[in-house]
Amino acid sequence: MIGFKSTLLNVTLAITATIPLATAGLFSFAGSAQAAALSGEIQFSGGFTLSPFASSQITFSKDALSFTPQPITPIGIGSTTGNFSAFNSGNIGNIISFSSKVADNPFIDFGYLAIPGIISPGGDTSSITDGLNTFTLTSSSYKLNQSGLNVGIDVALFGYFTSATGEKSNGGGNLTFQVNNKSVASVNSILSSGSSISNLSFSGGTFTTSVPEPAALLGLGAVGGVMAMSRRRKSFVQ
């Protein structure tokens, strides 16, 4: 009877010791997976190219947004959360068609410049044109809003982020800009005629809406704990 109680006590202690270890392994694994995916928020605005000097701007038509200068339209990142803190700049592409949901993807390529959002003569722009750490646009739409004597345009962005290691996370965001001294009706009239509105400054933000779920990892951690306890019980029997 004493031997049985001793064995039972040892099994209980083994189970108790195994659970924290399995849990620690689970969270370590989950943390590693989450760290590889881009997660958090970014606020940005148009940047500048210094030679020749040009500010990043939008040309807005009924079915498209195009950005200048080309081939690189720099953006400066003002604030970040999560692991987006590694970036201070980016290169933004064009929305070729709202109706057919076609974009110049990756829509944003995040990276780092010596001065946030500013391309200086001879400056290294490889990190914002390398196709790593990107936001791919899958759909977008816009709304016109009267704000005093101006028209505010809000462009909704939907897509996903891809990290340098290939991990994907769902995301979204928006672009905002305005047309001064116009009404919504007059802006709609310009767009409907096939004309466009140029030289528009912009700002915006993107954020992740979901990252790799740890639920599947939970199952792996539980299985690992059961296996460890099973091996422990077998040693008692022997």
mmCIF file with all atom_site columns, N, CA and C in Angstrom, residues 166-209:
data_model
loop_
_atom_site.group_PDB
_atom_site.id
_atom_site.type_symbol
_atom_site.label_atom_id
_atom_site.label_alt_id
_atom_site.label_comp_id
_atom_site.label_asym_id
_atom_site.label_entity_id
_atom_site.label_seq_id
_atom_site.pdbx_PDB_ins_code
_atom_site.Cartn_x
_atom_site.Cartn_y
_atom_site.Cartn_z
_atom_site.occupancy
_atom_site.B_iso_or_equiv
_atom_site.pdbx_formal_charge
_atom_site.auth_seq_id
_atom_site.auth_comp_id
_atom_site.auth_asym_id
_atom_site.auth_atom_id
_atom_site.pdbx_PDB_model_num
ATOM 1   N N  . GLY A 1 166 ? 8.438   35.424 -45.056 1.00 0.00 ? 166 GLY A N  1
ATOM 2   C CA . GLY A 1 166 ? 7.317   34.817 -45.785 1.00 0.00 ? 166 GLY A CA 1
ATOM 3   C C  . GLY A 1 166 ? 6.063   34.609 -44.982 1.00 0.00 ? 166 GLY A C  1
ATOM 4   N N  . GLU A 1 167 ? 6.047   35.004 -43.694 1.00 0.00 ? 167 GLU A N  1
ATOM 5   C CA . GLU A 1 167 ? 4.840   34.855 -42.874 1.00 0.00 ? 167 GLU A CA 1
ATOM 6   C C  . GLU A 1 167 ? 3.818   35.914 -43.291 1.00 0.00 ? 167 GLU A C  1
ATOM 7   N N  . LYS A 1 168 ? 2.561   35.517 -43.403 1.00 0.00 ? 168 LYS A N  1
ATOM 8   C CA . LYS A 1 168 ? 1.492   36.432 -43.819 1.00 0.00 ? 168 LYS A CA 1
ATOM 9   C C  . LYS A 1 168 ? 0.565   36.754 -42.659 1.00 0.00 ? 168 LYS A C  1
ATOM 10  N N  . SER A 1 169 ? 0.056   37.976 -42.646 1.00 0.00 ? 169 SER A N  1
ATOM 11  C CA . SER A 1 169 ? -0.937  38.392 -41.655 1.00 0.00 ? 169 SER A CA 1
ATOM 12  C C  . SER A 1 169 ? -1.926  39.326 -42.346 1.00 0.00 ? 169 SER A C  1
ATOM 13  N N  . ASN A 1 170 ? -3.208  39.125 -42.060 1.00 0.00 ? 170 ASN A N  1
ATOM 14  C CA . ASN A 1 170 ? -4.242  39.950 -42.686 1.00 0.00 ? 170 ASN A CA 1
ATOM 15  C C  . ASN A 1 170 ? -4.127  41.391 -42.210 1.00 0.00 ? 170 ASN A C  1
ATOM 16  N N  . GLY A 1 171 ? -4.509  42.314 -43.092 1.00 0.00 ? 171 GLY A N  1
ATOM 17  C CA . GLY A 1 171 ? -4.383  43.714 -42.710 1.00 0.00 ? 171 GLY A CA 1
ATOM 18  C C  . GLY A 1 171 ? -5.314  44.624 -43.478 1.00 0.00 ? 171 GLY A C  1
ATOM 19  N N  . GLY A 1 172 ? -5.318  45.866 -43.092 1.00 0.00 ? 172 GLY A N  1
ATOM 20  C CA . GLY A 1 172 ? -6.124  46.880 -43.750 1.00 0.00 ? 172 GLY A CA 1
ATOM 21  C C  . GLY A 1 172 ? -5.554  48.251 -43.448 1.00 0.00 ? 172 GLY A C  1
ATOM 22  N N  . GLY A 1 173 ? -6.295  49.274 -43.835 1.00 0.00 ? 173 GLY A N  1
ATOM 23  C CA . GLY A 1 173 ? -5.835  50.625 -43.580 1.00 0.00 ? 173 GLY A CA 1
ATOM 24  C C  . GLY A 1 173 ? -6.604  51.636 -44.388 1.00 0.00 ? 173 GLY A C  1
ATOM 25  N N  . ASN A 1 174 ? -6.038  52.834 -44.513 1.00 0.00 ? 174 ASN A N  1
ATOM 26  C CA . ASN A 1 174 ? -6.698  53.863 -45.298 1.00 0.00 ? 174 ASN A CA 1
ATOM 27  C C  . ASN A 1 174 ? -5.692  54.902 -45.771 1.00 0.00 ? 174 ASN A C  1
ATOM 28  N N  . LEU A 1 175 ? -6.080  55.614 -46.808 1.00 0.00 ? 175 LEU A N  1
ATOM 29  C CA . LEU A 1 175 ? -5.371  56.794 -47.293 1.00 0.00 ? 175 LEU A CA 1
ATOM 30  C C  . LEU A 1 175 ? -6.335  57.965 -47.224 1.00 0.00 ? 175 LEU A C  1
ATOM 31  N N  . THR A 1 176 ? -5.853  59.128 -46.850 1.00 0.00 ? 176 THR A N  1
ATOM 32  C CA . THR A 1 176 ? -6.714  60.306 -46.827 1.00 0.00 ? 176 THR A CA 1
ATOM 33  C C  . THR A 1 176 ? -6.016  61.473 -47.519 1.00 0.00 ? 176 THR A C  1
ATOM 34  N N  . PHE A 1 177 ? -6.806  62.257 -48.229 1.00 0.00 ? 177 PHE A N  1
ATOM 35  C CA . PHE A 1 177 ? -6.314  63.483 -48.850 1.00 0.00 ? 177 PHE A CA 1
ATOM 36  C C  . PHE A 1 177 ? -7.522  64.376 -49.106 1.00 0.00 ? 177 PHE A C  1
ATOM 37  N N  . GLN A 1 178 ? -7.267  65.611 -49.531 1.00 0.00 ? 178 GLN A N  1
ATOM 38  C CA . GLN A 1 178 ? -8.385  66.534 -49.710 1.00 0.00 ? 178 GLN A CA 1
ATOM 39  C C  . GLN A 1 178 ? -8.199  67.399 -50.937 1.00 0.00 ? 178 GLN A C  1
ATOM 40  N N  . VAL A 1 179 ? -9.341  67.865 -51.467 1.00 0.00 ? 179 VAL A N  1
ATOM 41  C CA . VAL A 1 179 ? -9.374  68.805 -52.577 1.00 0.00 ? 179 VAL A CA 1
ATOM 42  C C  . VAL A 1 179 ? -9.958  70.101 -52.034 1.00 0.00 ? 179 VAL A C  1
ATOM 43  N N  . ASN A 1 180 ? -9.187  71.168 -52.112 1.00 0.00 ? 180 ASN A N  1
ATOM 44  C CA . ASN A 1 180 ? -9.599  72.436 -51.501 1.00 0.00 ? 180 ASN A CA 1
ATOM 45  C C  . ASN A 1 180 ? -10.576 73.220 -52.371 1.00 0.00 ? 180 ASN A C  1
ATOM 46  N N  . ASN A 1 181 ? -11.438 73.947 -51.689 1.00 0.00 ? 181 ASN A N  1
ATOM 47  C CA . ASN A 1 181 ? -12.372 74.888 -52.320 1.00 0.00 ? 181 ASN A CA 1
ATOM 48  C C  . ASN A 1 181 ? -13.229 74.206 -53.392 1.00 0.00 ? 181 ASN A C  1
ATOM 49  N N  . LYS A 1 182 ? -13.727 73.038 -53.065 1.00 0.00 ? 182 LYS A N  1
ATOM 50  C CA . LYS A 1 182 ? -14.592 72.288 -53.973 1.00 0.00 ? 182 LYS A CA 1
ATOM 51  C C  . LYS A 1 182 ? -15.760 71.707 -53.194 1.00 0.00 ? 182 LYS A C  1
ATOM 52  N N  . SER A 1 183 ? -16.798 71.329 -53.921 1.00 0.00 ? 183 SER A N  1
ATOM 53  C CA . SER A 1 183 ? -17.918 70.594 -53.334 1.00 0.00 ? 183 SER A CA 1
ATOM 54  C C  . SER A 1 183 ? -17.860 69.151 -53.811 1.00 0.00 ? 183 SER A C  1
ATOM 55  N N  . VAL A 1 184 ? -18.554 68.274 -53.124 1.00 0.00 ? 184 VAL A N  1
ATOM 56  C CA . VAL A 1 184 ? -18.606 66.879 -53.541 1.00 0.00 ? 184 VAL A CA 1
ATOM 57  C C  . VAL A 1 184 ? -19.158 66.776 -54.954 1.00 0.00 ? 184 VAL A C  1
ATOM 58  N N  . ALA A 1 185 ? -20.174 67.581 -55.245 1.00 0.00 ? 185 ALA A N  1
ATOM 59  C CA . ALA A 1 185 ? -20.787 67.558 -56.585 1.00 0.00 ? 185 ALA A CA 1
ATOM 60  C C  . ALA A 1 185 ? -19.779 67.964 -57.657 1.00 0.00 ? 185 ALA A C  1
ATOM 61  N N  . SER A 1 186 ? -18.977 68.996 -57.400 1.00 0.00 ? 186 SER A N  1
ATOM 62  C CA . SER A 1 186 ? -18.012 69.443 -58.408 1.00 0.00 ? 186 SER A CA 1
ATOM 63  C C  . SER A 1 186 ? -16.888 68.436 -58.601 1.00 0.00 ? 186 SER A C  1
ATOM 64  N N  . VAL A 1 187 ? -16.456 67.781 -57.526 1.00 0.00 ? 187 VAL A N  1
ATOM 65  C CA . VAL A 1 187 ? -15.425 66.740 -57.648 1.00 0.00 ? 187 VAL A CA 1
ATOM 66  C C  . VAL A 1 187 ? -15.980 65.553 -58.427 1.00 0.00 ? 187 VAL A C  1
ATOM 67  N N  . ASN A 1 188 ? -17.194 65.149 -58.126 1.00 0.00 ? 188 ASN A N  1
ATOM 68  C CA . ASN A 1 188 ? -17.814 64.045 -58.879 1.00 0.00 ? 188 ASN A CA 1
ATOM 69  C C  . ASN A 1 188 ? -17.953 64.397 -60.357 1.00 0.00 ? 188 ASN A C  1
ATOM 70  N N  . SER A 1 189 ? -18.237 65.662 -60.645 1.00 0.00 ? 189 SER A N  1
ATOM 71  C CA . SER A 1 189 ? -18.365 66.096 -62.035 1.00 0.00 ? 189 SER A CA 1
ATOM 72  C C  . SER A 1 189 ? -17.030 65.983 -62.768 1.00 0.00 ? 189 SER A C  1
ATOM 73  N N  . ILE A 1 190 ? -15.942 66.360 -62.083 1.00 0.00 ? 190 ILE A N  1
ATOM 74  C CA . ILE A 1 190 ? -14.602 66.245 -62.681 1.00 0.00 ? 190 ILE A CA 1
ATOM 75  C C  . ILE A 1 190 ? -14.272 64.789 -62.966 1.00 0.00 ? 190 ILE A C  1
ATOM 76  N N  . LEU A 1 191 ? -14.540 63.924 -61.993 1.00 0.00 ? 191 LEU A N  1
ATOM 77  C CA . LEU A 1 191 ? -14.215 62.504 -62.145 1.00 0.00 ? 191 LEU A CA 1
ATOM 78  C C  . LEU A 1 191 ? -15.066 61.856 -63.232 1.00 0.00 ? 191 LEU A C  1
ATOM 79  N N  . SER A 1 192 ? -16.349 62.200 -63.269 1.00 0.00 ? 192 SER A N  1
ATOM 80  C CA . SER A 1 192 ? -17.268 61.602 -64.252 1.00 0.00 ? 192 SER A CA 1
ATOM 81  C C  . SER A 1 192 ? -16.916 62.002 -65.680 1.00 0.00 ? 192 SER A C  1
ATOM 82  N N  . SER A 1 193 ? -16.303 63.147 -65.846 1.00 0.00 ? 193 SER A N  1
ATOM 83  C CA . SER A 1 193 ? -15.930 63.606 -67.188 1.00 0.00 ? 193 SER A CA 1
ATOM 84  C C  . SER A 1 193 ? -14.677 62.905 -67.705 1.00 0.00 ? 193 SER A C  1
ATOM 85  N N  . GLY A 1 194 ? -14.042 62.103 -66.841 1.00 0.00 ? 194 GLY A N  1
ATOM 86  C CA . GLY A 1 194 ? -12.822 61.417 -67.246 1.00 0.00 ? 194 GLY A CA 1
ATOM 87  C C  . GLY A 1 194 ? -11.562 62.173 -66.897 1.00 0.00 ? 194 GLY A C  1
ATOM 88  N N  . SER A 1 195 ? -11.709 63.321 -66.263 1.00 0.00 ? 195 SER A N  1
ATOM 89  C CA . SER A 1 195 ? -10.550 64.107 -65.863 1.00 0.00 ? 195 SER A CA 1
ATOM 90  C C  . SER A 1 195 ? -10.033 63.626 -64.506 1.00 0.00 ? 195 SER A C  1
ATOM 91  N N  . SER A 1 196 ? -8.885  64.149 -64.121 1.00 0.00 ? 196 SER A N  1
ATOM 92  C CA . SER A 1 196 ? -8.289  63.766 -62.850 1.00 0.00 ? 196 SER A CA 1
ATOM 93  C C  . SER A 1 196 ? -7.880  65.007 -62.064 1.00 0.00 ? 196 SER A C  1
ATOM 94  N N  . ILE A 1 197 ? -7.572  64.805 -60.796 1.00 0.00 ? 197 ILE A N  1
ATOM 95  C CA . ILE A 1 197 ? -7.135  65.893 -59.918 1.00 0.00 ? 197 ILE A CA 1
ATOM 96  C C  . ILE A 1 197 ? -5.735  65.537 -59.424 1.00 0.00 ? 197 ILE A C  1
ATOM 97  N N  . SER A 1 198 ? -4.795  66.433 -59.639 1.00 0.00 ? 198 SER A N  1
ATOM 98  C CA . SER A 1 198 ? -3.392  66.126 -59.355 1.00 0.00 ? 198 SER A CA 1
ATOM 99  C C  . SER A 1 198 ? -2.844  66.951 -58.193 1.00 0.00 ? 198 SER A C  1
ATOM 100 N N  . ASN A 1 199 ? -1.583  66.670 -57.859 1.00 0.00 ? 199 ASN A N  1
ATOM 101 C CA . ASN A 1 199 ? -0.826  67.416 -56.850 1.00 0.00 ? 199 ASN A CA 1
ATOM 102 C C  . ASN A 1 199 ? -1.496  67.397 -55.480 1.00 0.00 ? 199 ASN A C  1
ATOM 103 N N  . LEU A 1 200 ? -1.925  66.210 -55.081 1.00 0.00 ? 200 LEU A N  1
ATOM 104 C CA . LEU A 1 200 ? -2.605  66.046 -53.800 1.00 0.00 ? 200 LEU A CA 1
ATOM 105 C C  . LEU A 1 200 ? -1.667  65.389 -52.790 1.00 0.00 ? 200 LEU A C  1
ATOM 106 N N  . SER A 1 201 ? -1.478  66.046 -51.645 1.00 0.00 ? 201 SER A N  1
ATOM 107 C CA . SER A 1 201 ? -0.700  65.450 -50.565 1.00 0.00 ? 201 SER A CA 1
ATOM 108 C C  . SER A 1 201 ? -1.553  64.410 -49.856 1.00 0.00 ? 201 SER A C  1
ATOM 109 N N  . PHE A 1 202 ? -0.924  63.461 -49.187 1.00 0.00 ? 202 PHE A N  1
ATOM 110 C CA . PHE A 1 202 ? -1.683  62.372 -48.570 1.00 0.00 ? 202 PHE A CA 1
ATOM 111 C C  . PHE A 1 202 ? -1.035  61.906 -47.278 1.00 0.00 ? 202 PHE A C  1
ATOM 112 N N  . SER A 1 203 ? -1.818  61.215 -46.506 1.00 0.00 ? 203 SER A N  1
ATOM 113 C CA . SER A 1 203 ? -1.332  60.514 -45.318 1.00 0.00 ? 203 SER A CA 1
ATOM 114 C C  . SER A 1 203 ? -2.178  59.265 -45.159 1.00 0.00 ? 203 SER A C  1
ATOM 115 N N  . GLY A 1 204 ? -1.800  58.405 -44.252 1.00 0.00 ? 204 GLY A N  1
ATOM 116 C CA . GLY A 1 204 ? -2.576  57.177 -44.073 1.00 0.00 ? 204 GLY A CA 1
ATOM 117 C C  . GLY A 1 204 ? -2.028  56.292 -42.993 1.00 0.00 ? 204 GLY A C  1
ATOM 118 N N  . GLY A 1 205 ? -2.556  55.106 -42.948 1.00 0.00 ? 205 GLY A N  1
ATOM 119 C CA . GLY A 1 205 ? -2.114  54.121 -41.963 1.00 0.00 ? 205 GLY A CA 1
ATOM 120 C C  . GLY A 1 205 ? -2.497  52.727 -42.392 1.00 0.00 ? 205 GLY A C  1
ATOM 121 N N  . THR A 1 206 ? -1.743  51.762 -41.922 1.00 0.00 ? 206 THR A N  1
ATOM 122 C CA . THR A 1 206 ? -2.070  50.352 -42.131 1.00 0.00 ? 206 THR A CA 1
ATOM 123 C C  . THR A 1 206 ? -1.917  49.620 -40.803 1.00 0.00 ? 206 THR A C  1
ATOM 124 N N  . PHE A 1 207 ? -2.591  48.499 -40.681 1.00 0.00 ? 207 PHE A N  1
ATOM 125 C CA . PHE A 1 207 ? -2.545  47.745 -39.432 1.00 0.00 ? 207 PHE A CA 1
ATOM 126 C C  . PHE A 1 207 ? -2.885  46.290 -39.710 1.00 0.00 ? 207 PHE A C  1
ATOM 127 N N  . THR A 1 208 ? -2.431  45.415 -38.846 1.00 0.00 ? 208 THR A N  1
ATOM 128 C CA . THR A 1 208 ? -2.769  44.005 -38.979 1.00 0.00 ? 208 THR A CA 1
ATOM 129 C C  . THR A 1 208 ? -4.091  43.737 -38.283 1.00 0.00 ? 208 THR A C  1
ATOM 130 N N  . THR A 1 209 ? -4.925  42.924 -38.926 1.00 0.00 ? 209 THR A N  1
ATOM 131 C CA . THR A 1 209 ? -6.206  42.544 -38.335 1.00 0.00 ? 209 THR A CA 1
ATOM 132 C C  . THR A 1 209 ? -6.158  41.156 -37.734 1.00 0.00 ? 209 THR A C  1
#
